[in-house]
Short mmCIF file of C-alpha atoms and ligand atoms in Angstrom, two decimals:
data_model
loop_
_atom_site.label_atom_id
_atom_site.label_comp_id
_atom_site.label_asym_id
_atom_site.label_seq_id
_atom_site.Cartn_x
_atom_site.Cartn_y
_atom_site.Cartn_z
CA MET A 114 -6.99 0.67 31.80
CA LYS A 115 -9.11 -0.83 34.59
CA ILE A 116 -11.32 1.81 36.23
CA GLY A 117 -13.17 1.22 39.48
CA LEU A 118 -16.42 3.11 40.04
CA VAL A 119 -16.96 3.39 43.79
CA TYR A 120 -20.37 4.73 44.80
CA ASN A 121 -23.11 4.63 47.41
CA GLY A 122 -26.37 3.54 45.80
CA LYS A 123 -29.78 4.61 47.07
CA ASN A 124 -30.70 1.02 47.95
CA PRO A 125 -27.74 -0.57 49.73
CA PRO A 126 -27.93 -4.20 50.92
CA ALA A 127 -30.33 -4.31 53.87
CA ALA A 128 -27.64 -5.46 56.31
CA THR A 129 -25.51 -2.36 55.65
CA ALA A 130 -28.18 0.35 55.34
CA ARG A 131 -28.62 2.67 58.29
CA PRO A 132 -31.92 4.40 57.56
CA GLN A 133 -32.85 7.36 59.76
CA GLY A 134 -35.91 9.14 58.45
CA ALA A 135 -37.20 9.42 54.90
CA ASP A 136 -34.25 11.42 53.55
CA TRP A 137 -31.47 9.14 54.87
CA ASN A 138 -30.27 8.16 51.37
CA LEU A 139 -30.71 11.57 49.70
CA GLU A 140 -26.97 11.99 49.16
CA PHE A 141 -26.59 8.59 47.50
CA ASP A 142 -26.69 7.97 43.77
CA ASP A 143 -29.62 6.43 41.93
CA GLN A 144 -29.18 3.58 39.48
CA GLU A 145 -29.52 5.92 36.52
CA THR A 146 -26.55 8.04 37.63
CA ILE A 147 -24.39 5.02 38.44
CA GLU A 148 -25.15 3.55 35.01
CA ALA A 149 -24.49 6.85 33.25
CA VAL A 150 -21.09 7.25 34.92
CA ALA A 151 -20.23 3.59 34.24
CA ARG A 152 -21.18 4.06 30.57
CA ALA A 153 -19.00 7.17 30.29
CA LEU A 154 -16.08 5.36 31.96
CA SER A 155 -16.49 2.33 29.67
CA ARG A 156 -15.37 4.56 26.78
CA ILE A 157 -12.04 4.94 28.55
CA GLY A 158 -11.41 1.49 29.97
CA GLU A 159 -12.76 -1.65 31.56
CA VAL A 160 -15.13 -0.70 34.40
CA VAL A 161 -15.54 -2.47 37.74
CA GLU A 162 -18.46 -1.18 39.83
CA ILE A 163 -17.97 -1.40 43.58
CA GLU A 164 -20.56 -0.27 46.11
CA ALA A 165 -19.07 1.45 49.15
CA VAL A 166 -20.39 -0.97 51.76
CA PRO A 167 -18.53 -3.25 54.20
CA GLY A 168 -16.47 -5.69 52.14
CA CYS A 169 -15.59 -3.13 49.46
CA ARG A 170 -11.99 -2.96 50.69
CA GLU A 171 -11.55 -6.62 49.82
CA LYS A 172 -13.12 -6.10 46.39
CA LEU A 173 -10.81 -3.16 45.73
CA ALA A 174 -7.78 -5.18 46.82
CA PHE A 175 -8.91 -8.07 44.59
CA HIS A 176 -9.67 -6.05 41.44
CA ARG A 177 -6.86 -3.50 41.94
CA PRO A 178 -8.17 -0.90 39.47
CA ASP A 179 -5.57 1.40 37.87
CA LEU A 180 -7.77 4.33 38.90
CA VAL A 181 -10.97 4.70 40.91
CA PHE A 182 -13.68 7.18 39.96
CA ASN A 183 -14.86 8.03 43.45
CA ILE A 184 -18.40 9.29 44.07
CA ALA A 185 -18.95 7.53 47.42
CA GLU A 186 -20.59 9.73 50.06
CA GLY A 187 -20.34 7.32 53.01
CA PHE A 188 -23.08 6.55 55.50
CA ASP A 189 -22.64 8.59 58.61
CA GLY A 190 -20.44 10.78 60.77
CA PRO A 191 -17.74 13.41 60.18
CA ASN A 192 -15.48 11.03 58.24
CA ARG A 193 -18.08 9.51 55.96
CA GLU A 194 -16.73 11.00 52.72
CA ALA A 195 -13.13 10.28 53.72
CA GLU A 196 -13.59 6.57 54.32
CA ILE A 197 -13.13 5.31 50.73
CA PRO A 198 -10.18 7.63 49.97
CA MET A 199 -8.46 6.40 53.14
CA ILE A 200 -8.87 2.80 52.01
CA LEU A 201 -7.62 3.67 48.53
CA ASP A 202 -4.61 5.54 49.95
CA GLU A 203 -3.80 2.54 52.10
CA LEU A 204 -4.07 0.18 49.11
CA GLY A 205 -2.05 2.54 46.94
CA ILE A 206 -4.84 2.88 44.36
CA PRO A 207 -5.12 6.35 42.76
CA TYR A 208 -8.56 7.96 42.57
CA THR A 209 -10.34 11.01 41.24
CA GLY A 210 -11.03 13.97 43.49
CA ALA A 211 -10.07 15.15 46.93
CA GLY A 212 -8.20 13.11 49.51
CA PRO A 213 -9.49 12.20 52.98
CA GLU A 214 -8.28 15.33 54.74
CA ALA A 215 -9.98 17.73 52.31
CA LEU A 216 -13.18 15.68 52.23
CA ARG A 217 -13.40 15.65 56.00
CA PHE A 218 -12.56 19.34 56.16
CA CYS A 219 -15.11 20.51 53.57
CA LEU A 220 -17.86 18.38 55.11
CA ASP A 221 -17.68 20.62 58.20
CA LYS A 222 -19.20 23.82 56.79
CA HIS A 223 -18.36 25.91 59.84
CA ARG A 224 -14.71 24.96 60.01
CA THR A 225 -14.38 25.61 56.29
CA ALA A 226 -16.03 29.04 56.47
CA ASP A 227 -13.92 30.14 59.45
CA PHE A 228 -10.73 28.92 57.81
CA LEU A 229 -11.50 30.73 54.56
CA ARG A 230 -12.44 33.99 56.31
CA ARG A 231 -9.16 33.99 58.24
CA ARG A 232 -7.41 33.79 54.89
CA GLY A 233 -9.32 36.70 53.44
CA VAL A 234 -11.91 34.70 51.48
CA PRO A 235 -15.42 35.97 52.36
CA ALA A 236 -17.56 33.27 53.98
CA PRO A 237 -20.61 33.51 56.28
CA ARG A 238 -20.13 33.98 60.01
CA GLY A 239 -21.86 31.41 62.18
CA ARG A 240 -22.13 29.50 65.44
CA VAL A 241 -22.43 25.78 66.09
CA PHE A 242 -24.80 24.21 68.64
CA THR A 243 -24.89 20.64 69.82
CA ALA A 244 -28.01 18.76 70.97
CA GLY A 245 -29.51 20.25 74.12
CA GLU A 246 -27.10 23.20 74.19
CA LYS A 247 -28.62 26.60 75.02
CA VAL A 248 -28.89 28.68 71.87
CA SER A 249 -27.61 32.26 72.00
CA TRP A 250 -26.94 34.61 69.11
CA ASP A 251 -24.58 37.58 68.91
CA LEU A 252 -24.67 37.96 65.09
CA SER A 253 -27.34 39.49 62.90
CA PHE A 254 -30.82 38.31 61.88
CA PRO A 255 -32.16 36.80 59.70
CA ALA A 256 -30.14 33.64 60.12
CA ILE A 257 -30.19 30.22 58.50
CA VAL A 258 -30.06 26.97 60.48
CA LYS A 259 -28.64 23.86 58.81
CA PRO A 260 -27.02 20.54 59.69
CA LEU A 261 -23.27 21.03 60.13
CA ARG A 262 -22.29 18.37 57.65
CA GLU A 263 -24.87 17.33 55.08
CA GLY A 264 -25.43 17.98 51.40
CA SER A 265 -28.25 17.95 48.85
CA SER A 266 -30.12 20.39 51.14
CA LYS A 267 -30.74 17.52 53.56
CA GLY A 268 -32.24 19.12 56.66
CA ILE A 269 -32.42 22.59 55.07
CA ARG A 270 -36.15 23.13 54.95
CA ASP A 271 -37.89 26.26 53.70
CA ASP A 272 -38.53 27.22 57.36
CA CYS A 273 -34.81 27.14 58.28
CA LEU A 274 -34.54 30.85 57.56
CA VAL A 275 -35.27 32.30 60.99
CA GLY A 276 -35.93 35.81 62.29
CA ASP A 277 -35.67 35.44 66.06
CA LEU A 278 -34.09 33.38 68.82
CA ALA A 279 -37.18 31.24 69.55
CA GLU A 280 -37.45 30.11 65.93
CA MET A 281 -33.70 29.49 65.87
CA ALA A 282 -33.79 27.34 69.02
CA ASP A 283 -36.69 25.33 67.54
CA LYS A 284 -34.79 24.57 64.30
CA VAL A 285 -31.55 23.80 66.17
CA ASP A 286 -33.46 21.33 68.30
CA ARG A 287 -35.07 19.69 65.26
CA ILE A 288 -31.81 19.38 63.33
CA THR A 289 -29.61 18.14 66.17
CA ARG A 290 -32.12 15.46 67.11
CA ARG A 291 -33.14 14.41 63.63
CA TYR A 292 -29.68 14.37 62.04
CA ARG A 293 -27.66 13.40 65.13
CA GLN A 294 -25.05 16.09 64.53
CA PRO A 295 -24.49 19.72 65.52
CA ALA A 296 -26.56 22.48 63.91
CA LEU A 297 -24.82 25.37 62.19
CA VAL A 298 -26.48 28.78 62.39
CA GLU A 299 -25.18 31.36 59.94
CA GLU A 300 -25.86 34.95 59.13
CA PHE A 301 -28.11 34.99 56.10
CA LEU A 302 -26.57 36.36 52.92
CA ALA A 303 -29.47 37.96 51.11
CA GLY A 304 -27.99 38.52 47.64
CA ARG A 305 -27.93 36.53 44.42
CA GLU A 306 -26.80 32.91 44.54
CA PHE A 307 -24.36 31.15 42.22
CA THR A 308 -22.48 27.92 42.00
CA CYS A 309 -19.14 27.49 40.26
CA ALA A 310 -17.87 24.18 38.90
CA LEU A 311 -14.11 23.80 38.67
CA ILE A 312 -11.95 21.18 37.00
CA GLY A 313 -8.19 20.96 37.39
CA ASN A 314 -5.36 21.37 39.82
CA ASN A 315 -2.74 23.88 40.84
CA GLY A 316 -1.60 25.92 37.91
CA ASP A 317 -4.20 24.45 35.58
CA LEU A 318 -7.61 25.07 37.07
CA GLU A 319 -10.58 25.75 34.80
CA LEU A 320 -13.78 27.39 35.92
CA LEU A 321 -16.82 26.24 33.95
CA PRO A 322 -19.49 28.87 33.21
CA PRO A 323 -21.08 29.93 36.54
CA VAL A 324 -24.67 28.86 37.25
CA GLU A 325 -27.09 31.29 38.86
CA ILE A 326 -29.73 29.81 41.18
CA ASN A 327 -32.84 31.81 40.28
CA LEU A 328 -34.48 32.05 43.67
CA ALA A 329 -37.22 34.17 42.06
CA ALA A 330 -38.37 31.00 40.24
CA LEU A 331 -39.43 29.40 43.54
CA PRO A 332 -43.19 29.15 44.17
CA PRO A 333 -44.88 32.24 45.69
CA GLY A 334 -44.30 32.48 49.45
CA ALA A 335 -41.15 30.34 49.41
CA ARG A 336 -38.15 31.68 51.34
CA PRO A 337 -35.20 32.76 49.13
CA ILE A 338 -33.08 29.67 49.78
CA TYR A 339 -32.23 26.62 47.69
CA SER A 340 -33.92 24.38 50.24
CA TYR A 341 -34.88 20.72 50.38
CA GLU A 342 -38.31 21.63 48.99
CA ALA A 343 -36.71 23.68 46.20
CA LYS A 344 -34.40 20.84 45.15
CA TRP A 345 -36.62 17.80 45.63
CA VAL A 346 -40.30 18.75 45.99
CA TRP A 347 -41.06 21.82 43.87
CA ASP A 348 -38.58 21.00 41.08
CA ARG A 349 -39.61 17.75 39.40
CA PRO A 350 -38.17 16.23 36.21
CA GLU A 351 -41.70 16.08 34.70
CA ASP A 352 -42.26 19.74 35.62
CA PRO A 353 -38.83 21.38 36.09
CA LEU A 354 -38.52 24.81 37.73
CA PRO A 355 -36.54 27.35 35.70
CA ILE A 356 -34.17 27.42 38.66
CA PHE A 357 -30.81 27.68 36.84
CA THR A 358 -29.37 30.20 34.43
CA CYS A 359 -26.11 29.05 32.90
CA PRO A 360 -24.01 30.87 31.93
CA ALA A 361 -25.16 33.28 34.65
CA GLU A 362 -26.02 36.76 33.38
CA ILE A 363 -23.34 38.75 35.19
CA ASP A 364 -21.01 41.62 34.35
CA GLU A 365 -17.24 41.25 34.11
CA ASN A 366 -16.66 42.65 37.63
CA LEU A 367 -18.95 40.13 39.26
CA LYS A 368 -17.58 37.34 37.10
CA SER A 369 -14.03 38.03 38.19
CA ALA A 370 -15.05 38.35 41.86
CA LEU A 371 -16.88 35.00 41.70
CA THR A 372 -13.97 33.39 39.89
CA ALA A 373 -11.42 34.65 42.39
CA THR A 374 -13.42 33.50 45.42
CA ALA A 375 -14.24 30.11 43.93
CA ARG A 376 -10.63 29.47 42.89
CA ARG A 377 -9.21 30.47 46.27
CA ALA A 378 -11.77 28.37 48.16
CA TYR A 379 -10.93 25.38 45.95
CA LEU A 380 -7.19 25.66 46.33
CA LEU A 381 -7.10 26.60 50.02
CA SER A 382 -9.38 23.72 51.01
CA GLY A 383 -7.23 21.17 49.20
CA CYS A 384 -9.71 20.12 46.53
CA ARG A 385 -8.36 18.06 43.66
CA ASP A 386 -9.46 17.38 40.07
CA TRP A 387 -12.99 18.75 40.44
CA ALA A 388 -15.34 20.41 42.90
CA ARG A 389 -18.24 22.83 43.01
CA ILE A 390 -18.30 25.92 45.17
CA ASP A 391 -21.67 27.41 46.25
CA LEU A 392 -21.55 31.20 46.58
CA ARG A 393 -23.91 33.92 47.61
CA LEU A 394 -23.63 37.70 47.51
CA ASP A 395 -24.06 39.82 50.61
CA ARG A 396 -26.09 43.04 50.53
CA SER A 397 -23.18 44.95 49.04
CA GLY A 398 -22.66 42.41 46.26
CA VAL A 399 -19.55 40.65 47.60
CA PRO A 400 -19.48 36.90 46.84
CA HIS A 401 -19.11 34.62 49.86
CA SER A 402 -18.25 30.94 49.72
CA ILE A 403 -21.17 29.13 51.40
CA GLU A 404 -19.85 25.63 50.96
CA ILE A 405 -17.41 23.50 49.00
CA ASN A 406 -18.58 20.29 47.34
CA PRO A 407 -15.58 18.06 46.55
CA LEU A 408 -18.04 15.30 45.55
CA PRO A 409 -20.42 17.29 43.35
CA GLY A 410 -23.77 15.82 42.29
CA ILE A 411 -23.84 14.61 38.68
CA LEU A 412 -27.38 13.63 37.72
CA PRO A 413 -27.22 12.78 34.02
CA ARG A 414 -30.60 13.98 32.72
CA PRO A 415 -30.81 17.70 31.92
CA GLU A 416 -34.38 17.81 33.36
CA ASP A 417 -32.95 16.81 36.75
CA ASN A 418 -31.30 20.24 37.12
CA SER A 419 -27.87 19.14 38.32
CA CYS A 420 -25.38 22.04 38.46
CA PHE A 421 -22.07 20.44 37.44
CA PRO A 422 -23.39 18.69 34.28
CA LYS A 423 -25.30 21.89 33.46
CA ALA A 424 -22.14 24.01 33.65
CA ALA A 425 -20.28 21.40 31.60
CA ARG A 426 -22.95 21.51 28.88
CA ALA A 427 -22.62 25.30 28.75
CA ALA A 428 -18.89 24.81 28.19
CA GLY A 429 -19.62 22.43 25.31
CA LEU A 430 -18.88 19.25 27.28
CA SER A 431 -21.34 16.38 27.14
CA TYR A 432 -21.88 14.22 30.22
CA ASP A 433 -19.39 11.67 28.91
CA ASP A 434 -16.89 14.44 28.11
CA LEU A 435 -17.21 15.73 31.68
CA ILE A 436 -16.48 12.32 33.21
CA ALA A 437 -13.58 11.85 30.78
CA ARG A 438 -12.16 15.27 31.70
CA VAL A 439 -12.19 14.40 35.40
CA VAL A 440 -10.44 11.10 34.66
CA GLU A 441 -7.84 12.86 32.48
CA THR A 442 -7.23 15.44 35.22
CA ALA A 443 -6.72 12.74 37.86
CA LYS A 444 -4.45 10.73 35.57
CA LYS A 445 -2.30 13.76 34.93
CA ARG A 446 -2.07 14.61 38.65
CA CYS A 447 -1.14 11.02 39.52
CA ALA A 448 1.25 10.75 36.55
CA LEU A 449 -0.58 7.66 35.24
N1 ADP B 42 -25.28 31.64 55.08
C1 ADP B 42 -26.19 31.54 54.10
N2 ADP B 42 -26.76 32.67 53.59
C2 ADP B 42 -27.70 32.59 52.62
N3 ADP B 42 -28.18 31.45 52.12
C3 ADP B 42 -27.64 30.30 52.60
C4 ADP B 42 -26.62 30.29 53.59
N4 ADP B 42 -26.31 28.98 53.85
C5 ADP B 42 -27.11 28.24 53.05
N5 ADP B 42 -27.92 29.01 52.30
C6 ADP B 42 -28.97 28.59 51.35
O1 ADP B 42 -29.28 27.22 51.59
C7 ADP B 42 -28.92 26.43 50.46
C8 ADP B 42 -28.31 25.12 50.89
O2 ADP B 42 -27.17 25.38 51.72
P1 ADP B 42 -25.81 24.61 51.55
O3 ADP B 42 -24.95 24.94 52.71
O4 ADP B 42 -25.27 24.83 50.19
O5 ADP B 42 -26.33 23.11 51.74
P2 ADP B 42 -26.16 21.78 50.87
O6 ADP B 42 -24.84 21.21 51.27
O7 ADP B 42 -27.26 20.92 51.32
O8 ADP B 42 -26.21 22.18 49.43
C9 ADP B 42 -27.95 27.29 49.67
O9 ADP B 42 -27.94 26.90 48.33
C10 ADP B 42 -28.51 28.69 49.92
O10 ADP B 42 -29.64 28.96 49.13
MG1 MG B 43 -25.02 23.57 48.53
#
């Protein structure tokens, strides 16, 4: 079997990079991750690595892999994650994970939360503001301000948890200008935080052991959010924060509530093969879906504190087993 690995690397060819600020490539994969995935895939078939930059359509058409393992995040805009799946659909090449419509949908955190809430899945209430728009707020404080469609806590700084309108307007202004996209302001869910990794499809969907994000492990004075600083500054491979507990220490009631919310969010949003749902409890202990990650991060080294591989390890799956499971799931769905 010929397997294509389509990715966005942290150092794309200069002519295709579109740097904006120091964190412009935060969502992209480092060489170590690309190599680790390629190594895992090489146990299943012949691997062709293709960087998701202009010209990749021609490479895909030339190599015609039997299946693509897609981890490409795309550069910019509301369709960035959908671009490669659209090309693959057009070429008739099957691939792992969600299709373009679900990727585009989940990237918009506000649309996803509203959609889920209307279907009875708890999700935070929020408002969206575009650059220069007057900020008003009819929901409760504290609130959290974040870019509408980023990941890896890009733009979610420790100071994004705000207590009044002036602070909110300041963060909205910073985010809309810096990230050239609307800012999403949400009611802050103050309870425990979890993330649930799922593998499978309709009828056969497995939840890996939930991970708790131990916000109490953050340095003194830090706000209780899994911010940019928490992910990339305070937690370093050479000095990791004890930020995850997996399996999470939870009772059966909470486990089934988390499972139900994560499963419904996954299925309603049209995820396929694998995805990770971030959840947080409100004051009364009800899990809310904060966001859906149909392209979950998969840093290979345990010290890098990456949730999906961590949950897989707790389920007895090595990194290579995890990649193989995703491939198997996609093959089954596509009847390959
Ligand atoms: N509505 C919310 N209530 C409470 N905490 C939130 C909320 N939205 C985001 N957070 C906090 O911010 C972190 C990052 O937000 P998230 O939307 O998951 O961004 P990313 O896509 O960058 O992971 C979450 O892990 C959580 O700690
Ligand atoms: Mg998240």
